[in-house]
XYZ file of C-alpha atoms in Angstrom:
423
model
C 0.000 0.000 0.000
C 1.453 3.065 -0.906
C -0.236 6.739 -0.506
C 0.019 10.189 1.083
C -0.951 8.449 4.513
C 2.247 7.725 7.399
C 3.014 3.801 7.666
C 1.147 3.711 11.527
C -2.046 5.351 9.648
C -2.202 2.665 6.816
C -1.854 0.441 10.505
C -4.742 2.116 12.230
C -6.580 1.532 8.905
C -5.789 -2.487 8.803
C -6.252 -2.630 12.449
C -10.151 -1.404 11.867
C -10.584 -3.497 9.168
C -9.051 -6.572 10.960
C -11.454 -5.769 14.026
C -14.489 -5.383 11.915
C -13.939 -8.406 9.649
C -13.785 -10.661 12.729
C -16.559 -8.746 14.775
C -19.021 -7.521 12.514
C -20.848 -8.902 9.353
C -23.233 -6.169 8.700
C -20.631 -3.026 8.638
C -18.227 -5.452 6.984
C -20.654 -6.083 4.228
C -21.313 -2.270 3.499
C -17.557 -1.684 3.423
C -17.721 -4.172 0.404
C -20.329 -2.374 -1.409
C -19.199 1.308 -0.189
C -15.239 1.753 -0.220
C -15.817 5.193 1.093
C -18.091 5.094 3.969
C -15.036 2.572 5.230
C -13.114 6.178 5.119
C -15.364 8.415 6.515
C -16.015 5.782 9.621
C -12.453 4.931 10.351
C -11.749 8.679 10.430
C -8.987 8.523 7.609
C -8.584 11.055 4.931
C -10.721 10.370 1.634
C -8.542 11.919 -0.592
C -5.933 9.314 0.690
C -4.836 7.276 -1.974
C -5.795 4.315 -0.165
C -6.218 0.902 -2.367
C -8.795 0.070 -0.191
C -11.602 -1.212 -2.700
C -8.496 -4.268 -3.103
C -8.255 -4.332 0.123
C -11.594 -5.302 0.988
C -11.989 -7.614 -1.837
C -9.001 -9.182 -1.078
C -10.119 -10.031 2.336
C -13.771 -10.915 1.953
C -12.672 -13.512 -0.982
C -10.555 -15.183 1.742
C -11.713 -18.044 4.046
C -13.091 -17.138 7.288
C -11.039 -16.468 9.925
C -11.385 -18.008 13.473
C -10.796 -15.812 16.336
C -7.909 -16.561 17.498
C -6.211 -15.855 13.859
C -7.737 -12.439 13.877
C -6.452 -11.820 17.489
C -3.104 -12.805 16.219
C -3.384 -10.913 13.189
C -4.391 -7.704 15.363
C -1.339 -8.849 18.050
C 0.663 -8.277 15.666
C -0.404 -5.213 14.054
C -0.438 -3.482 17.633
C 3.435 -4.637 17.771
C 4.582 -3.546 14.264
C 2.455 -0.108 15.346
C 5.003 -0.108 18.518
C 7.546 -0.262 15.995
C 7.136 2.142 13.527
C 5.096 5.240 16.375
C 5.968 4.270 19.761
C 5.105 7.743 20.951
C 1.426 7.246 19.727
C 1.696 3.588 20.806
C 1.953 5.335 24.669
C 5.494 4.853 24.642
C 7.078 1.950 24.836
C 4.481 -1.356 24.011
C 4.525 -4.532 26.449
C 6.018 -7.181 23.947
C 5.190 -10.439 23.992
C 7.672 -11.897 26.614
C 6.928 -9.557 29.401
C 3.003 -9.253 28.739
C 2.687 -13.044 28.891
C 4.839 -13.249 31.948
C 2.648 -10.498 34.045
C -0.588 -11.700 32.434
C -0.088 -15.043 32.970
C 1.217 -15.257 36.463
C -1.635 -13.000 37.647
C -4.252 -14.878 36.454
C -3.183 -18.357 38.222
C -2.572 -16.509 41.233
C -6.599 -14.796 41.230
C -9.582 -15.128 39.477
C -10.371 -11.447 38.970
C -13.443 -9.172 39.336
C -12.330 -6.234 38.601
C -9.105 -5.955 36.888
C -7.737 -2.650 36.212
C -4.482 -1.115 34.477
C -4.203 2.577 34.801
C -1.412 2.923 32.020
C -2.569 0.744 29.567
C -1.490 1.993 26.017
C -2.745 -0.225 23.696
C -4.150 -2.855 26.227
C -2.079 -5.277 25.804
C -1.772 -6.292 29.480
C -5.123 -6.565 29.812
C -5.427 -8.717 27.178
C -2.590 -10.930 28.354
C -4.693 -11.588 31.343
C -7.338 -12.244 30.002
C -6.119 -14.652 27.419
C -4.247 -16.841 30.162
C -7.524 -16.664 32.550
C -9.315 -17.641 29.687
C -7.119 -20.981 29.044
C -7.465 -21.669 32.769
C -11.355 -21.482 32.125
C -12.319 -18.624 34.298
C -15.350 -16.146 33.610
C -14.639 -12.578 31.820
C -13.841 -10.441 34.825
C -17.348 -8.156 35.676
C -15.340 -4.591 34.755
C -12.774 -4.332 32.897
C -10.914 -0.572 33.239
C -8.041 1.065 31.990
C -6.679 4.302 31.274
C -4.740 4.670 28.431
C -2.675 8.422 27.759
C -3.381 9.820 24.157
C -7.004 10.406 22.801
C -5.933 8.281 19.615
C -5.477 5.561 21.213
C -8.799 5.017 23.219
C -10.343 3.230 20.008
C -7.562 1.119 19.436
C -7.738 -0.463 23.383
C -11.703 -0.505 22.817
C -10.936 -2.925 19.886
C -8.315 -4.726 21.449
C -10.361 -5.733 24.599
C -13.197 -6.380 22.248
C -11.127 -9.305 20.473
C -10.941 -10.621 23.627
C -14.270 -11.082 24.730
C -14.999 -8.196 26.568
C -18.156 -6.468 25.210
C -18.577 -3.571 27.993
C -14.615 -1.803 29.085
C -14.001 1.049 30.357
C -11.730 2.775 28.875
C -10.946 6.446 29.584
C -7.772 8.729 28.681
C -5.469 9.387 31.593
C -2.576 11.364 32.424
C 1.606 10.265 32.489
C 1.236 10.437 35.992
C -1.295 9.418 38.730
C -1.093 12.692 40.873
C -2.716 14.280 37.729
C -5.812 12.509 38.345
C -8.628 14.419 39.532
C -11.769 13.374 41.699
C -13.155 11.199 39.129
C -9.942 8.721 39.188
C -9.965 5.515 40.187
C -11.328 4.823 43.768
C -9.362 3.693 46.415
C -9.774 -0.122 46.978
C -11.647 -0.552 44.434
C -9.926 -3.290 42.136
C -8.963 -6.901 42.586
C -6.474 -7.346 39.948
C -4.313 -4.107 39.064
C -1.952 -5.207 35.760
C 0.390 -2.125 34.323
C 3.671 -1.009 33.005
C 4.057 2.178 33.964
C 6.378 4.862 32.268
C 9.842 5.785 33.707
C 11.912 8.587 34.399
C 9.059 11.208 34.821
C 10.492 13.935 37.285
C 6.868 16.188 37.377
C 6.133 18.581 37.910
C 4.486 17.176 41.275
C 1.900 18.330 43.093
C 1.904 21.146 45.781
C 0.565 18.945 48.560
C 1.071 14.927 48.632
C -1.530 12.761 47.220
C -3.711 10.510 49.331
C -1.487 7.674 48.352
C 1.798 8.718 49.339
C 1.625 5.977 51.979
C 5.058 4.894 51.908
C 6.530 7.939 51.162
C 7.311 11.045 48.781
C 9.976 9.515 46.607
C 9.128 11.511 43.883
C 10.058 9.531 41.288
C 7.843 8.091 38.591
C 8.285 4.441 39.512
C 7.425 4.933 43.080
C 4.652 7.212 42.382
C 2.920 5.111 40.314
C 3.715 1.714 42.532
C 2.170 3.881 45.846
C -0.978 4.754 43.878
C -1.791 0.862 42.062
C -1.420 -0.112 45.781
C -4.052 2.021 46.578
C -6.386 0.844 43.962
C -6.065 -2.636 45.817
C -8.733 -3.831 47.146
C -8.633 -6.007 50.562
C -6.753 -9.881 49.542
C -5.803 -7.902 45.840
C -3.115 -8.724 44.214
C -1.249 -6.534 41.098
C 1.919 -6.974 38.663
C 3.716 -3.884 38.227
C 7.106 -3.348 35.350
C 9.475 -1.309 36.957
C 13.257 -0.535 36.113
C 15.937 -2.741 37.424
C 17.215 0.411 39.464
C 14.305 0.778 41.752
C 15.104 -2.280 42.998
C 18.405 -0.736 44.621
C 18.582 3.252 44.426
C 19.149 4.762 48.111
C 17.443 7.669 49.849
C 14.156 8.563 49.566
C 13.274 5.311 47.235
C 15.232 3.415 50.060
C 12.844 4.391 52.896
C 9.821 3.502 50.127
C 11.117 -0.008 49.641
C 11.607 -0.265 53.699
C 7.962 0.795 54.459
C 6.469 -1.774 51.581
C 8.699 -4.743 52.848
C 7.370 -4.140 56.396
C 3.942 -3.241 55.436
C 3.656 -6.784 53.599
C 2.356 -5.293 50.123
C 6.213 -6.846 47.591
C 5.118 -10.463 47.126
C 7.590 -11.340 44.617
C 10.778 -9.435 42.436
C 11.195 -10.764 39.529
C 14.194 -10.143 37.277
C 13.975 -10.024 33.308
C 16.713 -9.899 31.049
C 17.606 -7.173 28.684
C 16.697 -6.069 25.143
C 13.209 -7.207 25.519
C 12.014 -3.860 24.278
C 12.649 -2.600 20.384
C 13.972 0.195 21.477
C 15.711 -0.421 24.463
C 18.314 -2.218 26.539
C 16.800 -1.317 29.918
C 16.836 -4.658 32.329
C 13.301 -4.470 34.074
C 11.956 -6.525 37.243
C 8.139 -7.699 37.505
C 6.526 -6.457 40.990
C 4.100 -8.557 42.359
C 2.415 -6.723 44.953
C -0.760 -7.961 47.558
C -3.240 -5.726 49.039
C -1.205 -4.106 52.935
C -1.872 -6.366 55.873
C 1.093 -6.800 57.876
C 4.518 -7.962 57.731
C 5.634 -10.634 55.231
C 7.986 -13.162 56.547
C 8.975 -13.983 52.864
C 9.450 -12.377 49.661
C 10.229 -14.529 46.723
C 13.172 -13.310 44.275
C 13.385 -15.008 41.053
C 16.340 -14.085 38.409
C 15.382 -14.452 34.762
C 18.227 -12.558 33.639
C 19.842 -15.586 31.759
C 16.735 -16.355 29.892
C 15.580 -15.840 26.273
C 17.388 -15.864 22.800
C 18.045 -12.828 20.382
C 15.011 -13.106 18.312
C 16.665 -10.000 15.760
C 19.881 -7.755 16.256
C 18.332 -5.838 19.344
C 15.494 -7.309 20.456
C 15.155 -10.661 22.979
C 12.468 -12.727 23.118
C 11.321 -15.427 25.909
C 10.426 -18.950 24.498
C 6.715 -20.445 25.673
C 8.676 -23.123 27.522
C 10.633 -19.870 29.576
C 7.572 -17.826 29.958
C 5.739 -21.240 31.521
C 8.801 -21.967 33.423
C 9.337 -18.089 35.164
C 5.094 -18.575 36.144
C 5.453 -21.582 37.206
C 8.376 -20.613 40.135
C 6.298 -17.700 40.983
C 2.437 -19.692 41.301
C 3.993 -22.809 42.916
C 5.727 -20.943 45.621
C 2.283 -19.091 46.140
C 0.807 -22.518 46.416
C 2.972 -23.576 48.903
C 3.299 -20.657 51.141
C 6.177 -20.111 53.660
C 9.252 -22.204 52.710
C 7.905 -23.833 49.740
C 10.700 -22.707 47.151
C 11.777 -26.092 47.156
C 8.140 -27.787 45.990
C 8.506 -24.972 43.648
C 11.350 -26.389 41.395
C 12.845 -22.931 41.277
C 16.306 -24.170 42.665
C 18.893 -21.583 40.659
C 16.249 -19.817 39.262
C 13.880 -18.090 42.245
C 14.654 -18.382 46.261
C 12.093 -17.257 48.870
C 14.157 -15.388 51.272
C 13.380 -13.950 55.004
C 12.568 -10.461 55.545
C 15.511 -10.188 58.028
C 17.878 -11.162 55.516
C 16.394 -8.559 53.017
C 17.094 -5.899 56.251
C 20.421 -6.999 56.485
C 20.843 -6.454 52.773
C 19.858 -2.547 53.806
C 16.472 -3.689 51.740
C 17.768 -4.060 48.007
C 15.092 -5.795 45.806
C 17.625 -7.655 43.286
C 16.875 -10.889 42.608
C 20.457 -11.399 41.652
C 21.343 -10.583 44.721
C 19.834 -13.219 46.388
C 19.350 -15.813 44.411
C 23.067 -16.166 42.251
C 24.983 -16.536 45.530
C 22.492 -19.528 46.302
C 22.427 -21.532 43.359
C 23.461 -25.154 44.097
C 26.149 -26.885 42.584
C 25.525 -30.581 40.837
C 27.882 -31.914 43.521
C 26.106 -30.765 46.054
C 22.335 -32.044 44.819
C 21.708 -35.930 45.631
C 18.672 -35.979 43.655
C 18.995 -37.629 40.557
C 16.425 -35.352 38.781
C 17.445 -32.216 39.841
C 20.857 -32.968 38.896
C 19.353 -33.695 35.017
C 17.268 -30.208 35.260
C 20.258 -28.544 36.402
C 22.746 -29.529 33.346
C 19.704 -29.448 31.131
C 19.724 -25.552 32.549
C 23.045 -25.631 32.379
C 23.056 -27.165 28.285
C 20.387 -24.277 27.255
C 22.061 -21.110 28.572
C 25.083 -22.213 26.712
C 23.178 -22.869 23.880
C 22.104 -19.275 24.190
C 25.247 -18.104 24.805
C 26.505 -19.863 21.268
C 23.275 -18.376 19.416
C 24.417 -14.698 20.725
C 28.164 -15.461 19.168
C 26.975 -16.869 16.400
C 24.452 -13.731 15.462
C 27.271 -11.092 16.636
C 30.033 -12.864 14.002
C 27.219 -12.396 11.543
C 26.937 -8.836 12.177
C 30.450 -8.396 12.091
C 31.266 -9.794 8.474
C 28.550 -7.825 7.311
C 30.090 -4.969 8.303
C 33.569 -5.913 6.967
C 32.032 -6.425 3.994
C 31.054 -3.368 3.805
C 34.502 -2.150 3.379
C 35.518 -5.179 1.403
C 36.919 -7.025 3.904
């Protein structure tokens, strides 16, 4: 397709037509007959010079599509659209690995209600949830909200949650940051489930007096400020999955005294590490928050380091394989399951550790799973039984399999470049 339009316009445009092919007959059918009221409803430019008329043919001569082929299809779309705007994709899209990690790890630890993200750019952690609740067999959650930060996209989450079963969302534009939010924001205790990835680095401006969810403290960073106030949306027994960068895990000061009162206050369930070059457009390392409703003090919080995990799908970009993405939920839901102490029924041996709150004190409260979980990692000497020794040199056999994959791809990029000076 070629035209006066940008490339993410012509992707808005297949987007709609992917979303109305799969959802609805009736406006699909007048497309066919009427090019141009396709145009005038999807808000695009008629003097665009738009094949669309082969468009539409094209698709309606095709076989029907099942569902899950047109949510794939529109998956994708919302990725490449993350690729080519990521400003009007609300920054910087959830891929794959990470939404699928959050998502899925959520949804076996609660059946949700109400499930809420208050950053959700194109929706794609919602709809992560709701595709791994849906293989576990649970109901649609009641209410369905999220706040997404640029007017443009509000149709595009609308569609995206529609795909995926949910007929009546709420979705609203919201601000960058939380303290923005006026009287009609979200009510306190008022959601179940709370899924996001929040942006980072904001530095305000803040707000003249502290908002009613400065609990733990006026950081006044981004990542803190936006942690405090999806706490606050918790409900009593919730439960949420926050992205946050690797360095709040560790940063002193004011974020220090944050990450004090939360540990003591029983609300950080879980750290989980990722490793880098997940995002397109970025090396940053992230961790996965998993976060429960305040009630007390904690006597555990369960650290699990995925740094070592995934293969370099292109040049700059990682991806997680299904088998990783089961394996990092699976460490996280079993030690749930098995409460205090159960790392061990867990299978996460060199992967996650649970670890005692005093020992996180006497760490002067750093959050990094590597931290805790590296210097523990058994050798094959030192494990008697027979199967853990296999799963440990199978873990063992893969990350150096990884490790050859990454050499092999980097010697590729470096005789292309010799070649360029014909070398």
């Amino acid at each position: 397709m070629r035209g006066r339009l940008r490339m993410p316009d012509y992707l808005y445009l297949l987007l709609a037509l992917v979303f109305v092919r799969s959802q609805e007959e009736e406006r699909w059918s007048r497309y066919v007959k009427d090019t141009r009221a396709a145009l005038r409803e999807l808000e695009l430019p008629e003097h665009a010079e738009v094949p669309l008329a082969e468009v539409v043919r094209f698709l309606d001569g095709g076989p029907p599509t099942s569902g899950e082929e047109s949510r794939q299809a529109f998956d994708r779309l919302l990725e490449l659209l993350s690729n080519t705007d990521p400003g009007g994709a609300g920054g910087f899209f959830t891929p794959r690995s990470v939404s699928h990690v959050m998502g899925g790890a959520l949804a076996a630890r609660r059946r949700a209600k109400r499930l809420h993200d208050p950053f959700c750019r194109t929706g794609e952690l919602l709809t992560a949830y709701l595709e791994a609740s849906a293989e576990r067999g649970d109901e649609t959650p009641v209410a369905v909200v999220g706040r997404t930060p640029t007017e443009e996209l509000l149709p595009v989450v609308r569609m995206n949650l529609t795909m995926h079963g949910v007929e009546q969302a709420q979705v609203l534009q919201g601000p960058w940051m939380p303290g923005r939010l006026d009287e009609s924001g979200d009510r306190p205790g008022s959601f179940d489930t709370v899924i996001t990835n929040p942006p980072f680095g904001s530095l305000g401006p803040w707000p003249d007096a502290p908002p009613r969810y400065w609990r733990y403290g006026t950081t006044r960073s981004s990542e803190f400020d936006w942690l405090q106030y999806v706490v606050s949306c918790l409900s009593p027994d919730g439960r949420a999955a926050v992205l946050m960068p690797a360095g709040a895990g560790f940063r002193g000061s004011a974020e220090r005294l944050t990450r004090t009162r939360l540990i003591q206050d029983g609300v950080v369930e879980c750290v989980m590490a990722l490793p880098t070059h997940l995002f397109e457009r970025t090396a940053i390392q992230t961790h996965i928050w998993f976060l429960r409703s305040p009630g007390g003090r904690a006597e555990q919080v369960l650290f699990v380091d995925g740094t070592r995990l995934g293969s370099m799908a292109t040049r700059t970009r990682r991806e997680l394989s299904d088998a990783e993405i089961d394996r990092l939920v699976t460490v996280y839901t079993s030690w749930c399951e098995a409460g205090t102490g159960g790392m061990e029924q867990a299978g996460g041996a060199g992967l996650g550790r649970a670890v005692d709150t005093a020992e996180i004190e006497a760490n002067d409260f750093r959050l990094e799973p590597a931290l805790y979980v590296r210097e523990h990692v058994p050798s094959a000497g030192a494990i008697d039984d027979q199967a853990a020794v296999r799963s440990h040199l199978a873990e063992l056999s893969a990350h150096l399999e990884r490790l050859h994959a990454e050499a092999r791809a980097t010697d590729g990029l470096v005789d292309k470049r010799l070649r360029r000076y014909g070398l």
